[in-house]
């Protein structure tokens, strides 16, 4: 193979790797993948305008000392799903929240990890900071 052709092939392969590496930014963060398993308070899919049922938030509040997780999927205005993972437990100060917005075509298309130490309940997380 001629040298110029080999260089062209290497450039194409490197470009492809960069594209794949760029796509990896939409993957779940290590803090999410490596999180400790917790008891489930449910996995609910909401329609436009619906709210999380109070009993699911109560489940989290009741499990603050032992740990629990609630998964809530809600649509954006355009209907794209945003998935929220609410977490409480003895190792968590207040409420921990992971938000998967990777399928939001008109939004950030990324994951966000939030810590809400001032939460008075899962339904009232207060001020949250990005972890």
Short mmCIF file of C-alpha atoms in Angstrom, two decimals:
data_model
loop_
_atom_site.label_atom_id
_atom_site.label_comp_id
_atom_site.label_asym_id
_atom_site.label_seq_id
_atom_site.Cartn_x
_atom_site.Cartn_y
_atom_site.Cartn_z
CA UNK A 1 0.00 0.00 0.00
CA UNK A 2 1.39 3.39 -0.90
CA UNK A 3 2.34 5.76 1.92
CA UNK A 4 -0.25 8.41 0.98
CA UNK A 5 -3.01 5.80 0.94
CA UNK A 6 -1.93 4.49 4.38
CA UNK A 7 -1.98 8.03 5.78
CA UNK A 8 -5.46 8.61 4.32
CA UNK A 9 -6.72 5.36 5.89
CA UNK A 10 -5.20 6.27 9.28
CA UNK A 11 -6.81 9.71 9.15
CA UNK A 12 -10.20 8.14 8.43
CA UNK A 13 -9.80 5.64 11.28
CA UNK A 14 -8.70 8.37 13.70
CA UNK A 15 -11.65 10.54 12.66
CA UNK A 16 -14.01 7.65 13.26
CA UNK A 17 -12.54 7.09 16.73
CA UNK A 18 -13.00 10.76 17.58
CA UNK A 19 -16.64 10.60 16.52
CA UNK A 20 -17.18 7.49 18.66
CA UNK A 21 -15.38 9.13 21.60
CA UNK A 22 -17.58 12.21 21.19
CA UNK A 23 -20.69 10.04 21.36
CA UNK A 24 -19.46 8.54 24.61
CA UNK A 25 -20.18 11.85 26.36
CA UNK A 26 -23.87 10.94 26.27
CA UNK A 27 -23.18 7.72 28.18
CA UNK A 28 -24.10 7.39 31.83
CA UNK A 29 -21.53 8.88 34.23
CA UNK A 30 -19.44 6.57 36.41
CA UNK A 31 -21.25 7.84 39.53
CA UNK A 32 -24.49 6.48 38.06
CA UNK A 33 -23.11 3.22 36.71
CA UNK A 34 -21.22 2.47 39.95
CA UNK A 35 -24.01 3.55 42.33
CA UNK A 36 -24.99 1.17 45.10
CA UNK A 37 -28.24 -0.69 44.46
CA UNK A 38 -31.18 0.53 46.54
CA UNK A 39 -34.71 -0.68 47.18
CA UNK A 40 -37.09 0.54 44.48
CA UNK A 41 -39.92 2.95 45.19
CA UNK A 42 -41.12 2.45 41.65
CA UNK A 43 -40.54 3.25 38.01
CA UNK A 44 -43.23 5.57 36.67
CA UNK A 45 -43.77 7.02 33.21
CA UNK A 46 -45.69 10.29 33.22
CA UNK A 47 -47.64 11.87 30.39
CA UNK A 48 -47.68 15.60 29.61
CA UNK A 49 -48.88 17.60 32.61
CA UNK A 50 -48.86 14.68 35.06
CA UNK A 51 -47.09 14.85 38.42
CA UNK A 52 -45.30 12.21 40.45
CA UNK A 53 -47.87 10.53 42.72
CA UNK A 54 -47.47 11.59 46.36
CA UNK A 55 -47.20 7.98 47.56
CA UNK A 56 -44.00 7.50 45.52
CA UNK A 57 -42.39 10.55 47.12
CA UNK A 58 -43.60 9.28 50.53
CA UNK A 59 -41.88 5.95 49.82
CA UNK A 60 -38.57 7.81 49.37
CA UNK A 61 -39.13 9.93 52.47
CA UNK A 62 -39.93 6.84 54.55
CA UNK A 63 -36.76 5.11 53.30
CA UNK A 64 -34.33 7.97 53.97
CA UNK A 65 -32.66 6.02 56.78
CA UNK A 66 -32.31 2.77 54.83
CA UNK A 67 -32.12 3.90 51.18
CA UNK A 68 -34.37 3.82 48.14
CA UNK A 69 -34.56 4.94 44.52
CA UNK A 70 -37.43 6.20 42.39
CA UNK A 71 -37.27 6.35 38.58
CA UNK A 72 -39.49 8.93 36.90
CA UNK A 73 -39.72 9.38 33.13
CA UNK A 74 -41.44 12.52 31.92
CA UNK A 75 -41.76 14.01 28.45
CA UNK A 76 -40.39 17.34 27.31
CA UNK A 77 -42.76 19.73 25.55
CA UNK A 78 -41.82 17.98 22.29
CA UNK A 79 -42.40 14.54 23.84
CA UNK A 80 -38.77 13.44 24.30
CA UNK A 81 -38.27 11.35 27.46
CA UNK A 82 -36.21 12.72 30.36
CA UNK A 83 -35.47 10.14 33.06
CA UNK A 84 -34.97 11.22 36.68
CA UNK A 85 -33.44 8.89 39.26
CA UNK A 86 -34.23 10.12 42.79
CA UNK A 87 -32.10 8.54 45.52
CA UNK A 88 -32.12 8.74 49.31
CA UNK A 89 -30.23 6.84 51.97
CA UNK A 90 -27.89 6.94 54.93
CA UNK A 91 -24.88 7.68 52.70
CA UNK A 92 -26.75 10.44 50.82
CA UNK A 93 -27.10 13.92 52.31
CA UNK A 94 -30.66 14.95 51.40
CA UNK A 95 -31.64 13.81 47.90
CA UNK A 96 -29.34 12.67 45.11
CA UNK A 97 -30.69 13.06 41.59
CA UNK A 98 -29.42 11.73 38.28
CA UNK A 99 -31.11 13.17 35.18
CA UNK A 100 -30.75 11.43 31.82
CA UNK A 101 -31.55 13.96 29.10
CA UNK A 102 -29.64 12.15 26.36
CA UNK A 103 -32.80 11.61 24.31
CA UNK A 104 -33.89 15.26 24.47
CA UNK A 105 -33.43 16.33 20.85
CA UNK A 106 -33.86 20.03 21.67
CA UNK A 107 -32.04 20.11 25.03
CA UNK A 108 -28.66 19.39 26.55
CA UNK A 109 -28.53 15.72 25.44
CA UNK A 110 -26.45 14.90 28.52
CA UNK A 111 -26.55 13.41 31.98
CA UNK A 112 -26.63 15.61 35.08
CA UNK A 113 -25.78 14.49 38.62
CA UNK A 114 -27.29 16.72 41.31
CA UNK A 115 -26.93 16.74 45.08
CA UNK A 116 -29.70 18.37 47.10
CA UNK A 117 -28.50 18.54 50.72
CA UNK A 118 -31.22 20.98 51.82
CA UNK A 119 -34.08 18.68 50.78
CA UNK A 120 -36.90 18.57 53.29
CA UNK A 121 -38.48 15.70 51.33
CA UNK A 122 -38.05 14.03 47.95
CA UNK A 123 -40.81 16.24 46.57
CA UNK A 124 -39.07 19.39 47.86
CA UNK A 125 -35.37 18.98 47.05
CA UNK A 126 -34.58 22.67 47.63
CA UNK A 127 -31.34 24.04 46.20
CA UNK A 128 -29.36 21.43 44.28
CA UNK A 129 -25.80 21.62 43.05
CA UNK A 130 -24.24 19.72 40.20
CA UNK A 131 -21.93 17.05 41.60
#
